[in-house]
Coordinates of C-alpha atoms and ligand atoms in Angstrom, one line a residue:
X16 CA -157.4 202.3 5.3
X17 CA -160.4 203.8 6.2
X18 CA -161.0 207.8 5.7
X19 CA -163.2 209.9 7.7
X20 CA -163.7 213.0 5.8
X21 CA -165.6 216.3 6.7
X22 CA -167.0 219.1 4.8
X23 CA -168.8 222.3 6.0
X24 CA -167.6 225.2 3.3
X25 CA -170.7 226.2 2.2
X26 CA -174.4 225.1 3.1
X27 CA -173.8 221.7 3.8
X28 CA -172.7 219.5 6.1
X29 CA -170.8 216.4 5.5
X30 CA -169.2 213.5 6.8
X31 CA -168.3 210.6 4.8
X32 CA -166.5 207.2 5.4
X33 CA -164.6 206.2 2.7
X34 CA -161.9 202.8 2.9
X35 CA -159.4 202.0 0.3
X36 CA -157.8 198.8 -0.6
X37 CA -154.6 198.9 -2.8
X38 CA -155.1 196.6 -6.0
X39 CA -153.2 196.0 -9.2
X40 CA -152.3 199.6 -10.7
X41 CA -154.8 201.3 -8.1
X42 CA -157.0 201.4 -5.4
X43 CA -160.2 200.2 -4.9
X44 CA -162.6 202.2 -2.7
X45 CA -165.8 201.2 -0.7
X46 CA -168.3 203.6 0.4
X47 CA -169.1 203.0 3.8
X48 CA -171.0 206.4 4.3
X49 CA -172.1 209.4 2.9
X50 CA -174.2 211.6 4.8
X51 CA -175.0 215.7 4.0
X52 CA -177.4 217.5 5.9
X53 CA -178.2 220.6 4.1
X54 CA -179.7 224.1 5.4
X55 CA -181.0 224.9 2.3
X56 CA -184.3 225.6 3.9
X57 CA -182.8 228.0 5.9
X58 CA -181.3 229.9 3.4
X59 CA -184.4 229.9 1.2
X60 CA -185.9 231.5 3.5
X61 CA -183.2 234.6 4.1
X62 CA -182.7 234.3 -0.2
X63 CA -179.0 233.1 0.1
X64 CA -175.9 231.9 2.6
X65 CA -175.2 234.1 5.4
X66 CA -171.9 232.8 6.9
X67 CA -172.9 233.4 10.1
X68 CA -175.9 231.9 10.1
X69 CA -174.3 228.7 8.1
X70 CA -171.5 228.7 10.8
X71 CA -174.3 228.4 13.8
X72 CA -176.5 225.2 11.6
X73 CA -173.0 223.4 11.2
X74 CA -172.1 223.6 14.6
X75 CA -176.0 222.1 15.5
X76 CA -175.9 219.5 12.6
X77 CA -172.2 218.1 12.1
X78 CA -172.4 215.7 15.5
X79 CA -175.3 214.0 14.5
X80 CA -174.1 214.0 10.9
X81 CA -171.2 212.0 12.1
X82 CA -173.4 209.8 14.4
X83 CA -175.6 209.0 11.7
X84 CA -172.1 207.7 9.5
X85 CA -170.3 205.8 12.0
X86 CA -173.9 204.1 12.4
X87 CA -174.0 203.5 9.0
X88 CA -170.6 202.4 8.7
X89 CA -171.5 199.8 11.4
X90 CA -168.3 201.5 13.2
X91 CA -169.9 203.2 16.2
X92 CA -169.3 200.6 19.4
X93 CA -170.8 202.1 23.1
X94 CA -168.2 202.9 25.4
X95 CA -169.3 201.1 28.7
X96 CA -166.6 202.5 30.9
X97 CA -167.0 205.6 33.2
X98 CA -164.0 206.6 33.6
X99 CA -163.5 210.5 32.0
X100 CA -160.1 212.2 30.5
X101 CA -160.5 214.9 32.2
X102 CA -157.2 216.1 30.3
X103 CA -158.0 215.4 27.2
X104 CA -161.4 216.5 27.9
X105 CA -160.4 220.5 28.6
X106 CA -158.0 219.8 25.4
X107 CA -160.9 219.3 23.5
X108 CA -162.8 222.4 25.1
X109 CA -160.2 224.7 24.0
X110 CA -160.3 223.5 20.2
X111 CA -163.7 224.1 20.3
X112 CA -164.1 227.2 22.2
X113 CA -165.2 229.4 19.3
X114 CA -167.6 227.2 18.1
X115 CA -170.9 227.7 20.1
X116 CA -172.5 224.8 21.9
X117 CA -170.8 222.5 19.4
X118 CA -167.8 221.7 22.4
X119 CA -169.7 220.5 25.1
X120 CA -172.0 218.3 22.7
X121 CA -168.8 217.0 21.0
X122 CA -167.3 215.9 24.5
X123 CA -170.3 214.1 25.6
X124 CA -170.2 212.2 22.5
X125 CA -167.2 210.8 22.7
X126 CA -167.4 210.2 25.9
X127 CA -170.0 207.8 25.1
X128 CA -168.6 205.9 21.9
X129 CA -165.9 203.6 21.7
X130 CA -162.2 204.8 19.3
X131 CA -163.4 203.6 15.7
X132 CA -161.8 201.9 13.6
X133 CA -160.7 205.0 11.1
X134 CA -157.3 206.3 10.2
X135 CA -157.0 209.9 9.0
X136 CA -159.6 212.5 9.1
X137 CA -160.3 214.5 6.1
X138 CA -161.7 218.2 6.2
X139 CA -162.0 221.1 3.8
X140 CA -159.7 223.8 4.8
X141 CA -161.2 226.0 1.7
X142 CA -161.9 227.6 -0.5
X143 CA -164.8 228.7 1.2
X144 CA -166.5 230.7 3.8
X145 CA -164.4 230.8 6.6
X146 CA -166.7 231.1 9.7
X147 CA -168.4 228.0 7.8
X148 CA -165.2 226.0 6.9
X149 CA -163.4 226.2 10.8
X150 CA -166.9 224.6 12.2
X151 CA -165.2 221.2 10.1
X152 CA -161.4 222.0 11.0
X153 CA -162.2 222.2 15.1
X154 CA -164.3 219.2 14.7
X155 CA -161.3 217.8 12.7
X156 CA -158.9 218.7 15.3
X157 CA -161.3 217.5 18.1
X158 CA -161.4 214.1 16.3
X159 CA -157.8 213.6 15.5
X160 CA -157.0 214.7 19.2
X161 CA -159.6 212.3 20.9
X162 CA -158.9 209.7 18.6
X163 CA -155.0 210.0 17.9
X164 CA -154.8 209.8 14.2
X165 CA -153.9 212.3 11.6
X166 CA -155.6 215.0 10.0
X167 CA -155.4 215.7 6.1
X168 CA -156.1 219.0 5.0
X169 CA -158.3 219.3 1.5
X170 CA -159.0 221.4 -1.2
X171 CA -163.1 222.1 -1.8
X172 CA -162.1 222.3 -5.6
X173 CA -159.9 219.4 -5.8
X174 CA -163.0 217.4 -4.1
X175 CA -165.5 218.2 -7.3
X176 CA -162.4 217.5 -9.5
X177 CA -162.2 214.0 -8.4
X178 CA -165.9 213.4 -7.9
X179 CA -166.4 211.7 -11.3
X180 CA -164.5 208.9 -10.1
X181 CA -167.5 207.7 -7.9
X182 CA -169.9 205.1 -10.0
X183 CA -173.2 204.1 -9.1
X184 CA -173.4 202.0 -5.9
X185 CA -170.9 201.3 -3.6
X186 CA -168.1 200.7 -4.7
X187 CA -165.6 201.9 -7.7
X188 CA -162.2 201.8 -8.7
X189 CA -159.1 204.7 -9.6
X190 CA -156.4 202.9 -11.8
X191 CA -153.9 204.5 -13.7
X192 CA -156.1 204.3 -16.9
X193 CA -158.9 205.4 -15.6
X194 CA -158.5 209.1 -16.7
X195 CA -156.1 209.8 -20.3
X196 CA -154.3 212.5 -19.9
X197 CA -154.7 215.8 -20.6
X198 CA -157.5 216.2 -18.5
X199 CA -159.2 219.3 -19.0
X200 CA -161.7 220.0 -15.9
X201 CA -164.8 222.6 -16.3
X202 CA -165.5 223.4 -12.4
X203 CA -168.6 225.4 -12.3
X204 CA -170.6 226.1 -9.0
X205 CA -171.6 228.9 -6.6
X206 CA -167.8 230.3 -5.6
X207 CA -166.3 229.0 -8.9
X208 CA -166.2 228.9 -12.6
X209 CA -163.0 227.7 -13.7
X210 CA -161.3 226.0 -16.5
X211 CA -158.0 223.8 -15.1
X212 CA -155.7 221.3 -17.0
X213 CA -154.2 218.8 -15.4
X214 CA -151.3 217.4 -17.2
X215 CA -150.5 214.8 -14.5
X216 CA -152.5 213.2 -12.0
X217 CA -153.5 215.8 -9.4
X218 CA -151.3 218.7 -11.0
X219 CA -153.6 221.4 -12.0
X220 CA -152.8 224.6 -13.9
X221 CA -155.9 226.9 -13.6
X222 CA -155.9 228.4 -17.4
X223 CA -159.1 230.3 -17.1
X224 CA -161.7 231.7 -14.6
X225 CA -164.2 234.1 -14.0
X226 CA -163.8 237.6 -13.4
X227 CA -166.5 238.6 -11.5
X228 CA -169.7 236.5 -10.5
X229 CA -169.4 232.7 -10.3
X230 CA -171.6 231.2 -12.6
X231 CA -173.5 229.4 -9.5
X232 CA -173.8 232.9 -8.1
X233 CA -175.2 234.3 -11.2
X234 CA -177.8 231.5 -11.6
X235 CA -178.3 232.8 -7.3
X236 CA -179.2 236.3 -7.8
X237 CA -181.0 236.1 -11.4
X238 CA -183.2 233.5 -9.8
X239 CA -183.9 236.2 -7.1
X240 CA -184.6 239.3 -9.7
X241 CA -187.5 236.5 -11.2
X242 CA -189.0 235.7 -7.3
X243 CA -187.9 232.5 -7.4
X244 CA -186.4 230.5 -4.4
X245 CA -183.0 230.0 -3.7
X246 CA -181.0 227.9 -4.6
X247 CA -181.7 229.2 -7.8
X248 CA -179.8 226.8 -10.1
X249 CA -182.5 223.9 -10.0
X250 CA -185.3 226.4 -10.0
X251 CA -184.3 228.5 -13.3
X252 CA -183.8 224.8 -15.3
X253 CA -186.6 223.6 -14.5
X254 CA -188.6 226.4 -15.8
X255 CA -186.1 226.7 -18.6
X256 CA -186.8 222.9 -19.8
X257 CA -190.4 223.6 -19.5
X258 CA -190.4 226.6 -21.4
X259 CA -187.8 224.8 -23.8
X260 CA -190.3 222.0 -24.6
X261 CA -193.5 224.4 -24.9
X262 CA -192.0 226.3 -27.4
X263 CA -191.0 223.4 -29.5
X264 CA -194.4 222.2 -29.5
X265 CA -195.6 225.5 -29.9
X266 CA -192.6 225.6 -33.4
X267 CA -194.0 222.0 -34.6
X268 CA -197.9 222.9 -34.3
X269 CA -197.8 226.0 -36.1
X270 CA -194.6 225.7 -38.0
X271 CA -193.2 229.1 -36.7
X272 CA -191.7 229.9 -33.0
X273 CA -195.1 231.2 -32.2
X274 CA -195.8 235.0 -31.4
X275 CA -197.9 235.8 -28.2
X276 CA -199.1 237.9 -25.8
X277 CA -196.3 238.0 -23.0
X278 CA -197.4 241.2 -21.2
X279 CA -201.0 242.1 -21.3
X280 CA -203.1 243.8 -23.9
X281 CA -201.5 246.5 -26.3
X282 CA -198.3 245.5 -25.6
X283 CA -196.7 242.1 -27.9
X284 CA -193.7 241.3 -27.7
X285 CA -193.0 239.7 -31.1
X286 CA -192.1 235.9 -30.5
X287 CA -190.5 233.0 -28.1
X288 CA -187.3 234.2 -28.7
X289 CA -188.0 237.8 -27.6
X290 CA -185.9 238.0 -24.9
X291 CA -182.6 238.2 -25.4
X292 CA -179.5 238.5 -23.2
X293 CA -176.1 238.8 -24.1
X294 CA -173.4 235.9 -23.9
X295 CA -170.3 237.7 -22.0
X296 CA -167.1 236.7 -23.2
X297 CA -168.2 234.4 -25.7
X298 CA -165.5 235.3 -28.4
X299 CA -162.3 236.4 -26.2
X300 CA -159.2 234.4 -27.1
X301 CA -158.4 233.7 -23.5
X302 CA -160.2 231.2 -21.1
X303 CA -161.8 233.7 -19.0
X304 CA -166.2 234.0 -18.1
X305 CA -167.8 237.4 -16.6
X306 CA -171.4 236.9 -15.9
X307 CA -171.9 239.8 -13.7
X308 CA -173.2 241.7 -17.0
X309 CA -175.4 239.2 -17.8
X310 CA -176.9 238.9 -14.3
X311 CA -177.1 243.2 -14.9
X312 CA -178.4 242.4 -18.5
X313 CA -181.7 240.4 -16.6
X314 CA -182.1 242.9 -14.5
X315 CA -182.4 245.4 -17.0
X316 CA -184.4 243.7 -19.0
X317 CA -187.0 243.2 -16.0
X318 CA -186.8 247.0 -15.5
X319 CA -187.7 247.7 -19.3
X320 CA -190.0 244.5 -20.0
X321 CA -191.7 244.1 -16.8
X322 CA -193.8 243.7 -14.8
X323 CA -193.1 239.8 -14.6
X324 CA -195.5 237.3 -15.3
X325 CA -195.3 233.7 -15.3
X326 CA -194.6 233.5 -18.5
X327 CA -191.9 236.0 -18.9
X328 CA -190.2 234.8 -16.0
X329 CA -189.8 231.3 -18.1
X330 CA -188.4 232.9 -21.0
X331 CA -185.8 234.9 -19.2
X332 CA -184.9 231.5 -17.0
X333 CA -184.8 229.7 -20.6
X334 CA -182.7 232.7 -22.3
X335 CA -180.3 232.8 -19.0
X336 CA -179.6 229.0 -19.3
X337 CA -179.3 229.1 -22.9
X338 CA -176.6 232.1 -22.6
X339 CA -174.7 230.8 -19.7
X340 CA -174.6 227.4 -21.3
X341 CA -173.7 228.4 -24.9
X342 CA -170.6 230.6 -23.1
X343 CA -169.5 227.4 -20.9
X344 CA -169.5 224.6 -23.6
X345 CA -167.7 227.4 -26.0
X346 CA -165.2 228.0 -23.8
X347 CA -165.0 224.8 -22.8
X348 CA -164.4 223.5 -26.9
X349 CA -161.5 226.4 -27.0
X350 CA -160.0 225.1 -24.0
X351 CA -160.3 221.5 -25.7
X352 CA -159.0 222.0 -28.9
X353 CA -156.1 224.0 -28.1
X354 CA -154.9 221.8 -25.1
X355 CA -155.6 218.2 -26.8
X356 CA -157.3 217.2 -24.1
X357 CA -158.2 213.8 -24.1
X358 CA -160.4 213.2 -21.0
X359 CA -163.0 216.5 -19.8
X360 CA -164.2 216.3 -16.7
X361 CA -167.5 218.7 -15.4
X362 CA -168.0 219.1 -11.3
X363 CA -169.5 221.8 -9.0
X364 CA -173.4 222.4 -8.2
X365 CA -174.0 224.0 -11.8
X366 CA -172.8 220.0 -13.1
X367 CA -176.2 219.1 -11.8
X368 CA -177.5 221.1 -15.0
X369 CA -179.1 219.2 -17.3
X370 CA -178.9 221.1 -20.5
X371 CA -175.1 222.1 -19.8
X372 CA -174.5 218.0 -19.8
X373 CA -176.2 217.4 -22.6
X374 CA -174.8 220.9 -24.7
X375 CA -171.7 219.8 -23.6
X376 CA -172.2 216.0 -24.2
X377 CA -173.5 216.9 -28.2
X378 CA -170.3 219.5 -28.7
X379 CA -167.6 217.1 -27.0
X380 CA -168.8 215.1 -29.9
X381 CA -168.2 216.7 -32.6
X382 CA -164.8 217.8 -31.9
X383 CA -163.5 214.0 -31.3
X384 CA -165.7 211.0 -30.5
X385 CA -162.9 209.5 -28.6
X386 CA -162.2 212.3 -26.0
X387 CA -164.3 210.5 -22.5
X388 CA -166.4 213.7 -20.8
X389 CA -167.3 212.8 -17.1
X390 CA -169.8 214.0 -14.6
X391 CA -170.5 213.7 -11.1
X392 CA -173.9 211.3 -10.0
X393 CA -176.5 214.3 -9.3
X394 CA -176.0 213.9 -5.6
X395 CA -172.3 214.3 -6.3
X396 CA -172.3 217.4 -8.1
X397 CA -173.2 219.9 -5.0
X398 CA -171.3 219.5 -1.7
X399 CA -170.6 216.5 -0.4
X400 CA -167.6 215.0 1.7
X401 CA -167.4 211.8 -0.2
X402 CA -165.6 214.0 -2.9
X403 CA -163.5 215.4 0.2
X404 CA -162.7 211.8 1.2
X405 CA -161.3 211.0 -2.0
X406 CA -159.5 213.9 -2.6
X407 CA -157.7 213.1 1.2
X408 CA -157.0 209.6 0.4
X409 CA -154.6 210.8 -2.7
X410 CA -153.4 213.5 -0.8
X411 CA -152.5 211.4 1.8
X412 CA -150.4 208.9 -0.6
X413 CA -148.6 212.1 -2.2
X414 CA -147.7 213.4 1.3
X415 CA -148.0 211.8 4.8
X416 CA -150.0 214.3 7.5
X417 CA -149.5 214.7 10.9
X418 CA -151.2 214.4 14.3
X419 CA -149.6 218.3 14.7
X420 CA -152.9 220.1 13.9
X421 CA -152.8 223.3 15.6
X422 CA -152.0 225.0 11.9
X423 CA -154.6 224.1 10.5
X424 CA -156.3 227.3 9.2
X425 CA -159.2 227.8 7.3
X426 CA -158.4 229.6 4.2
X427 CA -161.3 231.1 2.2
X428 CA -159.8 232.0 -0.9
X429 CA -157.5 228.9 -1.2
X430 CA -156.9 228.2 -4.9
X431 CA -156.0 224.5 -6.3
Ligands
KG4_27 O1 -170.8 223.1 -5.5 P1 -171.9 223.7 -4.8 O2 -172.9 222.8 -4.1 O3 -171.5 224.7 -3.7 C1 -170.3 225.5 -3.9 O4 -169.2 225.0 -3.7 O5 -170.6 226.7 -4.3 O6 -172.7 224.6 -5.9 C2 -173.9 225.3 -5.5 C3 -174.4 226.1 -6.7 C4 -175.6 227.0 -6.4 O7 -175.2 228.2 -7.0 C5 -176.7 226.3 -7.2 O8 -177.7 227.3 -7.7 C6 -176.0 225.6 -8.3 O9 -174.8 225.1 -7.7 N1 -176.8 224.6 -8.9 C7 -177.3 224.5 -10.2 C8 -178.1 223.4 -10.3 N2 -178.0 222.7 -9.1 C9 -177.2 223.4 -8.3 N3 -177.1 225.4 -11.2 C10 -177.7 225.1 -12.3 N4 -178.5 224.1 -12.6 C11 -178.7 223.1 -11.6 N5 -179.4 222.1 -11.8
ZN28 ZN1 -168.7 223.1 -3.9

């Protein structure tokens, strides 16, 4: 079967074609398409996502997201005839009344392409931001109507669960070894921070999550306190890692962690490891993360330390990593230990993080060589609706949809 799945919770915009081929013990899956067409410019611009504004880009940029993967999937055929539903055509007006311009542009496309060949439609019904999330669930509905097939709704979470699955290239394979169970899953990105066990394939018990900030959000709005652009989870590591390697240098040259000048004349702050933030949580027996302190604890420190300088602003992005990662792969060994897990899996934007994957990689380690840890391809860790296509296909064996789509609501708190 072929799966055309659509994703618009956040600041991206997704469609992906995914097909599936039962084999022996699993299913083997060909990526046809995976197209995302991200506002992230936008948002730098205003420093963060306003759903409003993320609603109205979605709207412009999901029809030509889809033309450009039924082109890729070699799937979109002209439609030669003249003839025009007019029925189905005011059908399809209604379902996408509230979204802008985005009904009369959907209508003319059809109009001009032929039915492809796809089964079901997937589409994130949340978690999310709602305004955001019902530009993919009227386009979903639209679809399915236009195109008389069924529509499976999808988790956002349950997406970056299953996104490990994907291997490089085109094609990859789910059997029932692929993952040993308990699979313990760290889910880390700019709504979420969460530790769930699964027991069974696609039962998940969420045992710990954050209190406050997500630990996306807190990488978000520390990267704004330093002036740096959003997002700000790429930005911080990379001046982190820089920072990281200058001070090692700095440690083998002179055999000490060097002591400079970080804020002018008169005023020293003793060493490299000066700045120092707290790690929230770090020791609770439960599962739980707060990072809202720690995002308090830079802005603090700003206040008291500042004014910023290039320099400082590395060793607060290299002290923020260092904290957030040191409370993740903690909580993350807890979790481990205490649930046996035998299989850890990592998804979410934060997963992009290079020194969480290797902290994590070393720590995994130690405890027992033999549990697996997975991650998402880098292009697989932030929003995408490849990982929503996945997710639908297995929904869709547990639980057959229907063409009935008028409940379909978008839910922005949805939990897995
Ligand atoms: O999963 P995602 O694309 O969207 C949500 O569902 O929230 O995650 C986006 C988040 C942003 O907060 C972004 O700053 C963070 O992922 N992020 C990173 C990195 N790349 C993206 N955080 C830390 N290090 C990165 N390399
Ligand atoms: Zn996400």
């Amino acid at each position: 079967m072929k799966i055309l799945a659509i994703e618009s919770s956040a600041d991206d915009t997704g469609i992906a074609i995914l097909e599936a081929k039962k084999v022996k013990n699993g299913t083997e899956f060909t990526i046809c398409a995976n197209k995302v067409h991200t506002q992230i410019d936008i948002h730098t611009e205003y420093g963060g996502i306003f759903p409003m504004m993320a609603k109205r880009e979605h709207g412009k940029n999901i029809i030509p997201t889809l033309h450009a993967a039924l082109k890729e999937s070699k799937l979109l055929q002209k439609n030669t005839s003249k003839k025009v539903d007019v029925v189905l055509e005011k059908k399809l007006e209604k379902i996408l009344a509230r979204e802008n311009n985005l009904g009369s542009v959907a209508i003319e496309f059809l109009r001009t392409i032929k039915k492809p060949k796809i089964d079901a439609i997937a589409v994130t019904v949340g978690p999310g931001l709602e305004p955001a999330l019902w530009v993919g669930i009227s386009t979903a509905r639209a679809l399915s109507l236009a195109w008389d097939i069924p529509i499976i709704p999808v988790n956002h979470m349950e997406g970056h669960v299953l996104s490990p699955l994907v291997q490089k290239g085109k094609k990859f394979t789910y059997t029932q070894n692929t993952f040993e169970f308990p699979v313990l899953s760290l889910l880390v990105s700019g709504g979420h921070t969460e530790l769930v066990l699964m027991k069974d394939w696609m039962k998940y018990n969420i045992i710990g999550s954050t209190r406050d900030d997500a630990v996306g959000e807190a990488f978000d709005k520390v990267a704004r306190m330093l002036g740096l652009p959003y997002p700000g989870g790429p930005e911080i590591s990379r001046l982190a890692h820089q920072e990281r390697e200058k001070s090692e240098s700095n440690f083998t040259r002179s055999g000490r962690t060097g002591s400079e000048d970080i804020r002018g004349p008169g005023k020293l702050l003793s060493d490299f490891s000066s700045v120092k933030l707290p790690r929230p949580m770090i020791h609770t027996k439960d599962y739980d993360f707060s990072f809202s302190g720690l995002k308090t604890a830079v802005l603090y420190f700003i206040r008291d330390n500042g004014p910023l300088t290039e320099k400082l602003i590395s060793q607060i992005a290299k002290e923020f990593e260092d904290a957030v990662t040191e409370v993740l792969v903690t909580k993350t060994e807890k979790a481990v230990k205490n649930t046996g897990a035998k299989t850890v899996i990592v998804g979410g934007g934060v997963s992009a993080n290079t020194f969480l994957k290797q902290a994590l990689t070393e720590k995994i380690k130690t405890i027992n060589k033999k549990i697996k840890l997975h991650f998402p391809t880098k292009t697989l860790s932030t929003d995408n609706a490849l990982m929503i296509a996945i997710a639908g296909y297995f929904q869709y064996q547990k639980k057959k949809p229907t063409k009935n789509s008028k409940k379909l609501v978008a839910q922005g708190n949805l939990t897995l």
